[in-house]
RNA sequence: GGCCCCAUCGUCUAGAGGCCUAGGACACGGCCCUCUCAAGGCUGAAACACGGGUUCGAAUCCCGUUGGGGCCA
């Protein structure tokens, strides 16, 4: 491998990290790691009005949460466009001195007028080139591009994409107020950072020929490009807030595991045979940019939840307990001080929840006594007869020395047989008494985890709550 | 409006001319398991946008149409 791979992820800090951005970052990261290359994070903050320090923090935090590390970039200095203006100015000057760029003082109103005329004639607007040979000393700096021929973009995902130069024009590198334009900054940055592969969103494909022309004018080799399709909402339009949660942070706060997010995002538009679940190492091993789909992909919340649940089911118990704890607190509950005990509780919950948030809610009864009983079930279960049955259960449990799930189940079974009932009759009674609900983890495990004392308190309370008692 | 990209089940996709009476996964239905709910197992329904070519043969190649998305401001 002659040239080491150098890729970059270049977010604009105008908001939280969007899942589309996260996927682009992931693909860059996977590409870099697969090839043993370097990933650079660059902050594109030239839009000062919308870029904030806070957002940079959010993006960095979200990347870290996803486990995507970078080799160059923040917090080191020099990786923000606002810190690189000297570089842009120097390159602009070089182009101007070499005659590859020239100043233009055409008033914007005139340009607008021409644009409207072109539009009315159903033509592509092109700058007339009026100032090309005027030798102006100031104004907006335009790139002089060849009039004829075509500019070809070789894309690793789309193949060869051809653009007629007739459709392109002498675009503005630096505005008359001295600020460099987006496309110019990107080229200068990618060149000076020695980027070998530009992996970015499909929305930039149309800008690429302009950039290629700029590389040419600067005398630099054009990098490889890979334009990744966009993530769409259910209506096939670009995924945005109105489609629901779109920021990585929102999914983190909902309690989706980072490995689930990474797995889901990787499989959205990329595949490796029929495999659905990939470990981080498998992703790195199998990832090939050529396998990335060229068509847009709809973000499917249901599949993300399935992926999330898969990881919840398989994650290490101790780690699960650690991750669950803040969600329990966020639900206004107090988790047990004993982490092992929390892990045991989480163990009974893990295949019943799609997110950590759901898990905390589903396990609410572990941390507090039921404040109420599910009304419909209470009406049929917590009756005078229910009270008698509860009393029978209580009597047996009071005498039971071994409070294990196995023993508790045996007790319920024996009692049911003795009373001429089915196990479900007593199990549901205990369940609503202890959890307040009709659905919960296996009730005997719940009782065992709660312990004799707490279980009995709740069973007695339910007996008292029975109608006619 | 011009240019560019895209098009296999509802969704993510496998498929790189014969292996396809189109496979997997999510979601959905049924059955089984079962103390509830889940999870799990089995199973069902569900797609090559349309029209032309090329070829002995096309989901796969070419052209067009339609539809969607993006860029330009």
Coordinates of C-alpha atoms (C1' of nucleotides) in Angstrom, one line a residue:
Chain A
X1 CA 0.0 0.0 0.0
X2 CA 1.8 3.0 -1.3
X3 CA -0.2 5.9 0.0
X4 CA -1.7 5.6 3.5
X5 CA -5.4 6.2 3.6
X6 CA -6.5 9.6 5.1
X7 CA -10.2 10.3 5.4
X8 CA -12.1 13.0 7.2
X9 CA -15.5 13.7 8.8
X10 CA -16.4 17.3 8.5
X11 CA -19.5 18.3 10.4
X12 CA -21.0 21.8 10.6
X13 CA -21.7 22.6 14.2
X14 CA -25.1 24.0 13.5
X15 CA -26.9 21.5 15.6
X16 CA -26.7 18.1 17.2
X17 CA -25.1 15.2 15.3
X18 CA -27.8 14.0 12.9
X19 CA -28.0 10.2 12.2
X20 CA -27.1 10.9 8.6
X21 CA -24.0 12.6 9.7
X22 CA -23.3 9.8 12.2
X23 CA -23.5 7.3 9.4
X24 CA -21.1 9.3 7.3
X25 CA -18.8 9.5 10.2
X26 CA -19.2 5.7 10.8
X27 CA -18.4 4.9 7.2
X28 CA -15.3 7.1 7.3
X29 CA -14.2 5.5 10.5
X30 CA -14.8 2.0 9.2
X31 CA -12.9 2.8 6.0
X32 CA -10.0 4.3 7.9
X33 CA -9.8 1.4 10.4
X34 CA -10.2 -1.3 7.7
X35 CA -7.3 0.2 5.8
X36 CA -5.2 1.0 8.8
X37 CA -5.5 4.7 7.8
X38 CA -6.1 8.0 9.5
X39 CA -9.5 9.6 10.4
X40 CA -9.5 13.4 10.7
X41 CA -12.4 15.4 12.2
X42 CA -12.7 18.9 10.9
X43 CA -15.2 21.4 12.0
X44 CA -16.8 23.4 9.2
X45 CA -17.8 26.5 11.1
X46 CA -17.6 29.1 8.4
X47 CA -21.3 29.8 8.9
X48 CA -20.6 31.8 12.1
X49 CA -24.1 32.8 12.6
X50 CA -25.3 29.2 13.1
X51 CA -22.2 27.5 14.4
X52 CA -21.7 27.3 18.2
X53 CA -19.2 26.1 20.6
X54 CA -21.9 24.1 22.3
X55 CA -22.7 22.2 19.2
X56 CA -19.1 21.3 18.7
X57 CA -19.3 19.8 22.1
X58 CA -22.4 17.9 21.3
X59 CA -20.9 16.4 18.1
X60 CA -17.7 15.4 19.7
X61 CA -19.6 13.9 22.6
X62 CA -21.9 12.0 20.2
X63 CA -19.0 10.6 18.2
X64 CA -17.3 9.5 21.4
X65 CA -20.5 7.8 22.6
X66 CA -20.7 5.9 19.3
X67 CA -17.1 4.8 19.9
X68 CA -15.8 6.5 16.8
X69 CA -12.3 7.8 17.6
X70 CA -10.3 10.0 15.4
X71 CA -6.6 10.5 14.9
X72 CA -6.4 14.2 14.1
X73 CA -8.8 16.9 15.0
X74 CA -10.4 18.6 18.1
X75 CA -9.5 19.4 20.7
X76 CA -6.2 20.1 18.8
X77 CA -6.1 23.5 17.2
X78 CA -6.1 24.0 13.5
X79 CA -9.1 21.8 12.6
X80 CA -11.7 24.5 12.4
X81 CA -12.2 26.4 9.3
X82 CA -12.4 29.7 11.2
X83 CA -8.8 29.0 12.2
X84 CA -7.7 28.4 8.7
X85 CA -8.5 31.6 6.9
X86 CA -4.8 32.4 6.2
X87 CA -4.7 29.1 4.3
X88 CA -7.7 30.0 2.2
X89 CA -6.3 33.4 1.5
X90 CA -2.9 32.1 0.5
X91 CA -4.4 29.6 -1.9
X92 CA -6.7 32.2 -3.4
X93 CA -3.8 34.5 -3.9
X94 CA -1.9 31.7 -5.6
X95 CA -4.7 31.1 -8.0
X96 CA -5.1 34.8 -8.7
X97 CA -1.3 35.3 -9.3
X98 CA -1.3 32.3 -11.7
X99 CA -4.2 33.8 -13.6
X100 CA -6.4 30.9 -12.7
X101 CA -8.7 33.2 -10.8
X102 CA -9.8 36.7 -11.3
X103 CA -11.7 39.5 -9.6
X104 CA -15.2 40.3 -10.6
X105 CA -17.2 43.4 -9.6
X106 CA -20.5 42.5 -11.3
X107 CA -23.3 43.7 -9.0
X108 CA -25.3 41.0 -7.4
X109 CA -28.5 42.6 -8.7
X110 CA -27.3 42.3 -12.2
X111 CA -26.3 38.6 -11.7
X112 CA -29.7 37.9 -10.2
X113 CA -31.4 39.5 -13.2
X114 CA -29.3 37.3 -15.6
X115 CA -30.2 34.3 -13.5
X116 CA -33.9 35.0 -13.9
X117 CA -33.5 35.4 -17.6
X118 CA -31.7 32.1 -17.9
X119 CA -34.3 30.4 -15.8
X120 CA -37.1 31.9 -17.9
X121 CA -35.4 30.5 -21.0
X122 CA -35.1 27.1 -19.3
X123 CA -31.3 27.3 -19.4
X124 CA -28.7 26.7 -16.8
X125 CA -27.4 30.1 -15.4
X126 CA -23.7 30.6 -16.1
X127 CA -21.7 33.6 -15.2
X128 CA -21.0 35.5 -18.4
X129 CA -17.3 35.9 -17.8
X130 CA -17.6 39.6 -18.2
X131 CA -14.8 40.3 -15.8
X132 CA -12.4 37.6 -17.0
X133 CA -10.1 39.9 -18.9
X134 CA -10.7 43.2 -17.0
X135 CA -7.7 42.7 -14.7
X136 CA -9.6 44.1 -11.7
X137 CA -7.8 44.5 -8.4
X138 CA -10.7 43.8 -6.1
X139 CA -14.2 42.2 -5.9
X140 CA -15.3 38.6 -5.7
X141 CA -12.7 36.2 -6.7
X142 CA -13.8 33.7 -9.4
X143 CA -12.2 30.5 -10.6
X144 CA -11.5 30.6 -14.3
X145 CA -12.7 27.3 -15.7
X146 CA -12.4 25.8 -19.2
X147 CA -15.3 26.6 -21.4
X148 CA -15.5 23.3 -23.3
X149 CA -15.3 19.6 -22.6
X150 CA -16.5 17.7 -19.6
X151 CA -15.4 17.2 -16.0
X152 CA -15.5 13.6 -14.8
X153 CA -16.0 12.6 -11.2
X154 CA -14.9 9.0 -10.4
X155 CA -17.0 7.9 -7.5
X156 CA -16.4 4.6 -5.6
X157 CA -20.1 4.1 -5.2
X158 CA -21.6 5.7 -8.3
X159 CA -18.9 5.0 -10.8
X160 CA -18.1 7.6 -13.4
X161 CA -20.3 10.7 -13.3
X162 CA -19.9 13.1 -16.2
X163 CA -20.7 16.9 -16.1
X164 CA -20.7 19.1 -19.2
X165 CA -18.6 22.2 -18.5
X166 CA -21.3 24.1 -20.2
X167 CA -23.3 23.5 -17.1
X168 CA -20.6 24.9 -14.9
X169 CA -19.3 28.4 -14.6
X170 CA -16.6 30.6 -13.1
X171 CA -17.8 30.1 -9.5
X172 CA -16.9 32.4 -6.7
X173 CA -13.9 31.3 -4.5
X174 CA -13.9 34.3 -2.2
X175 CA -16.7 36.8 -1.8
X176 CA -16.1 40.5 -2.2
X177 CA -16.1 40.8 1.6
X178 CA -13.1 38.5 1.7
X179 CA -14.9 35.4 3.1
X180 CA -14.1 32.2 1.3
X181 CA -17.0 30.1 0.0
X182 CA -17.8 26.6 1.2
X183 CA -16.6 24.7 -1.9
X184 CA -13.3 26.5 -1.9
X185 CA -12.6 25.9 1.8
X186 CA -13.4 22.2 1.4
X187 CA -10.9 21.9 -1.4
X188 CA -8.2 23.8 0.4
X189 CA -8.8 21.8 3.6
X190 CA -8.8 18.4 1.8
X191 CA -5.7 19.3 -0.1
X192 CA -3.8 20.6 2.9
X193 CA -4.9 17.7 5.1
X194 CA -3.8 15.3 2.4
X195 CA -7.1 13.6 2.2
X196 CA -7.0 10.5 0.0
X197 CA -10.7 9.6 0.0
X198 CA -13.6 11.9 0.4
X199 CA -16.5 10.0 1.8
X200 CA -19.5 12.3 2.3
X201 CA -23.2 12.7 1.7
X202 CA -24.7 12.4 -1.7
X203 CA -25.9 16.0 -1.5
X204 CA -22.3 17.0 -2.3
X205 CA -22.1 15.1 -5.6
X206 CA -23.3 18.1 -7.6
X207 CA -20.6 20.3 -6.1
X208 CA -17.9 17.9 -6.9
X209 CA -17.1 18.9 -10.5
X210 CA -16.6 22.5 -9.3
X211 CA -14.2 21.2 -6.7
X212 CA -12.4 19.0 -9.2
X213 CA -11.8 22.0 -11.4
X214 CA -10.4 23.8 -8.4
X215 CA -8.0 20.9 -7.6
X216 CA -6.9 21.1 -11.2
X217 CA -6.3 24.8 -11.1
X218 CA -4.3 24.4 -7.9
X219 CA -2.3 21.7 -9.5
X220 CA -3.2 19.0 -7.0
X221 CA -4.2 15.4 -7.5
X222 CA -7.9 14.8 -7.1
X223 CA -8.8 12.4 -4.2
X224 CA -11.1 9.5 -4.6
X225 CA -14.7 10.2 -3.9
X226 CA -17.5 8.2 -2.4
X227 CA -20.9 9.8 -2.1
X228 CA -23.1 8.0 0.3
X229 CA -26.8 8.1 -0.1
X230 CA -28.9 10.1 2.2
X231 CA -31.1 8.9 5.0
X232 CA -34.8 9.4 4.3
X233 CA -37.9 9.7 6.4
X234 CA -40.9 7.5 5.9
X235 CA -42.2 9.7 3.2
X236 CA -38.9 9.4 1.3
X237 CA -37.9 13.0 1.8
X238 CA -34.7 13.8 3.5
X239 CA -34.9 12.8 7.2
X240 CA -35.6 15.9 9.4
X241 CA -37.0 16.8 12.7
X242 CA -40.6 16.5 11.5
X243 CA -40.0 12.8 11.1
X244 CA -39.2 12.4 14.7
X245 CA -36.0 11.8 16.6
X246 CA -33.0 12.4 14.3
X247 CA -30.1 13.2 16.5
X248 CA -27.8 10.6 17.9
X249 CA -28.2 12.3 21.3
X250 CA -31.9 11.6 21.2
X251 CA -31.4 7.9 20.7
X252 CA -28.8 7.8 23.4
X253 CA -31.2 9.6 25.8
X254 CA -33.9 7.1 24.9
X255 CA -31.6 4.3 26.0
X256 CA -30.4 2.8 22.8
X257 CA -27.0 1.1 23.2
X258 CA -24.2 2.7 21.2
X259 CA -23.3 -0.7 19.7
X260 CA -26.9 -1.0 18.5
X261 CA -26.9 2.4 17.0
X262 CA -23.6 1.6 15.2
X263 CA -24.9 -1.8 14.0
X264 CA -28.1 -0.3 12.7
X265 CA -26.5 2.6 11.0
X266 CA -23.9 0.3 9.4
X267 CA -26.6 -1.9 8.0
X268 CA -28.6 1.0 6.7
X269 CA -27.3 1.1 3.1
X270 CA -24.5 -1.3 3.6
X271 CA -24.7 -5.1 3.7
X272 CA -22.5 -8.1 3.9
X273 CA -24.5 -11.0 2.6
X274 CA -27.4 -12.0 4.9
X275 CA -25.6 -11.0 8.1
X276 CA -27.5 -8.6 10.3
X277 CA -25.5 -8.5 13.6
X278 CA -22.0 -7.3 13.4
X279 CA -19.5 -6.8 16.2
X280 CA -17.2 -3.8 15.8
X281 CA -14.4 -5.9 14.7
X282 CA -16.5 -7.7 12.1
X283 CA -17.6 -4.3 10.8
X284 CA -14.1 -3.2 10.4
X285 CA -13.1 -6.5 8.8
X286 CA -15.9 -6.7 6.3
X287 CA -16.6 -3.0 5.5
X288 CA -16.0 -2.1 1.9
X289 CA -17.1 1.2 0.5
X290 CA -18.0 -0.6 -2.7
X291 CA -20.8 -2.5 -0.9
X292 CA -22.5 0.7 0.2
X293 CA -25.8 1.2 -1.6
X294 CA -26.2 3.9 -4.1
X295 CA -29.9 4.5 -3.3
X296 CA -31.4 6.4 -0.4
X297 CA -32.5 4.5 2.7
X298 CA -35.5 5.1 4.9
X299 CA -34.7 5.3 8.6
X300 CA -36.7 2.5 10.2
X301 CA -37.3 3.1 13.8
X302 CA -38.8 -0.5 14.3
X303 CA -35.6 -2.1 13.0
X304 CA -33.4 0.1 15.1
X305 CA -35.5 -1.0 18.1
X306 CA -35.1 -4.6 17.2
X307 CA -31.3 -4.1 16.9
X308 CA -31.4 -2.3 20.2
X309 CA -33.2 -5.1 21.9
X310 CA -30.8 -7.6 20.5
X311 CA -27.9 -5.9 22.2
X312 CA -29.9 -5.4 25.4
X313 CA -30.4 -9.2 25.4
X314 CA -26.7 -10.0 24.9
X315 CA -24.8 -7.3 26.6
X316 CA -22.7 -8.2 29.7
X317 CA -24.7 -8.1 32.9
X318 CA -22.5 -5.9 34.9
X319 CA -22.2 -3.4 32.1
X320 CA -26.0 -3.4 31.6
X321 CA -26.5 -2.6 35.2
X322 CA -24.1 0.3 35.0
X323 CA -25.9 1.7 31.9
X324 CA -29.3 1.1 33.3
X325 CA -28.7 2.9 36.6
X326 CA -29.0 6.5 35.3
X327 CA -32.2 5.6 33.5
X328 CA -33.7 4.3 36.7
X329 CA -32.7 7.5 38.4
X330 CA -34.1 9.5 35.5
X331 CA -37.4 7.8 36.1
X332 CA -37.4 9.2 39.6
X333 CA -36.5 5.9 41.2
X334 CA -33.7 4.8 43.5
X335 CA -31.7 1.8 42.3
X336 CA -30.3 -0.6 44.9
X337 CA -26.8 0.3 46.1
X338 CA -25.8 -3.3 45.4
X339 CA -24.8 -3.3 41.7
X340 CA -25.1 -7.1 41.6
X341 CA -28.6 -6.9 42.7
X342 CA -29.5 -4.3 40.0
X343 CA -27.8 -6.6 37.5
X344 CA -30.0 -9.5 38.6
X345 CA -33.1 -7.3 38.2
X346 CA -31.9 -6.1 34.8
X347 CA -31.4 -9.7 33.8
X348 CA -35.1 -10.4 34.2
X349 CA -35.9 -7.3 32.2
X350 CA -33.5 -7.5 29.3
X351 CA -35.6 -9.4 26.8
X352 CA -38.7 -7.3 27.6
X353 CA -37.4 -3.9 26.6
X354 CA -36.3 -2.2 23.5
X355 CA -34.4 0.5 25.2
X356 CA -32.9 1.3 28.6
X357 CA -35.6 3.8 29.2
X358 CA -38.3 1.2 28.6
X359 CA -36.3 -1.2 30.8
X360 CA -36.3 1.2 33.7
X361 CA -40.0 1.8 33.3
X362 CA -40.8 -1.9 33.0
X363 CA -38.9 -2.6 36.2
X364 CA -40.4 0.2 38.1
X365 CA -41.9 -2.2 40.7
X366 CA -38.4 -3.4 41.7
X367 CA -37.7 0.1 43.1
X368 CA -41.0 1.1 44.5
X369 CA -44.2 -0.6 45.8
X370 CA -47.2 -0.5 43.4
X371 CA -49.0 2.8 43.9
X372 CA -52.1 1.3 42.2
X373 CA -53.3 -1.9 40.6
X374 CA -54.2 -2.1 36.9
X375 CA -57.9 -1.4 37.2
X376 CA -59.4 -4.0 34.9
X377 CA -57.3 -6.8 36.3
X378 CA -57.9 -5.6 39.9
X379 CA -61.6 -5.9 39.4
X380 CA -61.4 -9.5 38.4
X381 CA -58.5 -10.6 40.6
X382 CA -58.7 -8.6 43.7
X383 CA -62.0 -9.9 44.9
X384 CA -63.2 -11.6 48.1
X385 CA -62.1 -14.9 46.6
X386 CA -58.8 -13.2 45.6
X387 CA -58.3 -12.2 49.3
X388 CA -58.8 -15.8 50.4
X389 CA -56.3 -17.0 47.8
X390 CA -53.8 -14.3 48.7
X391 CA -54.1 -15.3 52.3
X392 CA -53.3 -18.9 51.4
X393 CA -50.2 -17.7 49.5
X394 CA -49.1 -15.5 52.3
X395 CA -49.5 -18.3 54.8
X396 CA -47.3 -20.6 52.7
X397 CA -44.7 -18.0 52.0
X398 CA -44.4 -17.1 55.7
X399 CA -43.5 -20.7 56.4
X400 CA -41.1 -21.1 53.5
X401 CA -37.4 -21.0 54.5
X402 CA -36.0 -21.0 51.0
X403 CA -37.1 -18.0 49.0
X404 CA -35.8 -19.1 45.6
X405 CA -37.6 -18.9 42.3
X406 CA -37.8 -22.7 42.2
X407 CA -39.2 -23.0 45.7
X408 CA -41.7 -20.2 45.1
X409 CA -42.9 -21.8 41.9
X410 CA -43.3 -25.2 43.6
X411 CA -45.4 -23.5 46.4
X412 CA -47.7 -21.8 43.9
X413 CA -48.1 -25.1 42.0
X414 CA -48.9 -27.1 45.1
X415 CA -51.3 -24.5 46.3
X416 CA -53.0 -24.3 43.0
X417 CA -53.5 -28.0 42.9
X418 CA -54.8 -28.1 46.4
X419 CA -57.3 -25.3 45.6
X420 CA -58.3 -26.9 42.4
X421 CA -56.9 -24.0 40.4
X422 CA -54.5 -23.6 37.6
X423 CA -51.1 -22.1 38.2
X424 CA -51.9 -19.0 36.1
X425 CA -54.7 -18.2 38.6
X426 CA -52.3 -17.8 41.5
X427 CA -49.4 -16.5 39.5
X428 CA -51.5 -13.6 38.1
X429 CA -52.7 -12.8 41.6
X430 CA -49.2 -12.7 43.0
X431 CA -48.1 -10.7 40.0
X432 CA -50.7 -7.9 40.3
X433 CA -50.1 -7.9 44.1
X434 CA -46.4 -7.5 43.8
X435 CA -46.0 -5.4 40.6
X436 CA -49.4 -3.8 40.2
X437 CA -49.4 -5.1 36.7
X438 CA -50.6 -8.0 34.6
X439 CA -47.4 -8.3 32.7
X440 CA -43.9 -8.6 34.3
X441 CA -40.9 -10.8 34.3
X442 CA -41.4 -14.3 35.6
X443 CA -43.2 -13.7 38.9
X444 CA -41.3 -16.3 40.9
X445 CA -38.0 -14.6 40.0
X446 CA -39.5 -11.3 40.9
X447 CA -40.6 -12.6 44.3
X448 CA -37.2 -14.1 44.9
X449 CA -35.4 -10.9 44.0
X450 CA -37.7 -8.8 46.1
X451 CA -37.1 -11.1 49.1
X452 CA -39.4 -12.5 51.7
X453 CA -40.1 -9.4 53.7
X454 CA -40.9 -7.1 50.8
X455 CA -42.9 -9.7 49.0
X456 CA -45.0 -10.3 52.0
X457 CA -45.6 -6.6 52.6
X458 CA -46.9 -6.3 49.1
X459 CA -49.0 -9.4 49.2
X460 CA -50.7 -8.3 52.4
X461 CA -51.3 -4.9 51.0
X462 CA -53.0 -6.4 48.0
X463 CA -55.1 -8.7 50.2
X464 CA -56.3 -5.6 52.1
X465 CA -57.1 -3.9 48.8
X466 CA -59.4 -6.7 47.8
X467 CA -63.0 -5.9 47.4
X468 CA -65.1 -6.7 50.4
X469 CA -62.2 -7.3 52.7
Chain B
rG1 C1' -36.5 25.4 -14.3
rG2 C1' -31.5 23.3 -15.6
rC3 C1' -28.1 19.6 -14.1
rC4 C1' -26.9 15.3 -11.2
rC5 C1' -28.2 10.8 -8.4
rC6 C1' -31.6 6.8 -7.5
rA7 C1' -35.4 2.7 -8.6
rU8 C1' -36.0 -5.8 -5.9
rC9 C1' -41.4 -7.5 -0.6
rG10 C1' -44.5 -1.8 3.6
rU11 C1' -38.9 -1.2 5.3
rC12 C1' -33.3 -2.5 5.1
rU13 C1' -31.3 -5.6 1.6
rA14 C1' -29.1 -10.5 -1.2
rG15 C1' -28.7 -10.7 -6.4
rA16 C1' -22.7 -8.5 -10.4
rG17 C1' -26.9 -12.9 -17.7
rG18 C1' -28.7 -19.0 -16.8
rC19 C1' -27.7 -21.3 -9.4
rC20 C1' -34.3 -17.1 -9.0
rU21 C1' -40.9 -21.2 -9.3
rA22 C1' -36.2 -14.1 -6.5
rG23 C1' -33.0 -15.5 -0.6
rG24 C1' -32.4 -13.1 4.5
rA25 C1' -33.8 -9.5 8.2
rC26 C1' -37.4 -5.9 10.5
rA27 C1' -42.6 -5.1 10.7
rC28 C1' -47.4 -7.9 10.1
rG29 C1' -50.7 -12.8 10.5
rG30 C1' -51.0 -18.0 12.3
rC31 C1' -49.2 -22.1 15.2
rC32 C1' -46.0 -24.1 19.1
rC33 C1' -43.7 -23.1 23.9
rU34 C1' -45.6 -20.8 28.4
rC35 C1' -47.2 -18.2 35.3
rU36 C1' -48.3 -12.9 32.4
rC37 C1' -45.7 -10.1 28.9
rA38 C1' -41.7 -10.9 26.2
rA39 C1' -38.0 -13.8 24.1
rG40 C1' -37.5 -18.3 21.2
rG41 C1' -39.0 -22.1 17.4
rC42 C1' -42.0 -23.3 13.1
rU43 C1' -45.0 -21.1 9.5
rG44 C1' -47.9 -17.6 6.2
rA45 C1' -48.7 -13.3 3.2
rA46 C1' -45.6 -9.8 0.7
rA47 C1' -41.2 -7.3 -4.4
rC48 C1' -37.8 -7.3 -9.6
rA49 C1' -41.9 0.7 -11.3
rC50 C1' -43.5 0.8 -16.7
rG51 C1' -42.2 0.3 -22.0
rG52 C1' -38.9 -0.9 -25.7
rG53 C1' -34.4 -3.2 -27.2
rU54 C1' -29.6 -6.6 -26.8
rU55 C1' -29.3 -12.0 -26.0
rC56 C1' -30.6 -18.8 -27.0
rG57 C1' -31.7 -16.7 -22.1
rA58 C1' -32.4 -10.3 -18.2
rA59 C1' -34.1 -8.6 -11.6
rU60 C1' -29.2 -8.4 -13.7
rC61 C1' -26.8 -4.9 -20.0
rC62 C1' -28.6 -0.5 -23.2
rC63 C1' -32.5 3.4 -24.3
rG64 C1' -36.8 5.8 -23.1
rU65 C1' -41.0 6.9 -19.7
rU66 C1' -42.7 7.5 -14.9
rG67 C1' -41.7 8.3 -9.9
rG68 C1' -38.5 9.9 -5.8
rG69 C1' -34.2 12.5 -4.0
rG70 C1' -30.3 16.2 -4.3
rC71 C1' -27.5 20.5 -6.1
rC72 C1' -27.7 25.4 -8.2
rA73 C1' -30.5 30.7 -5.6

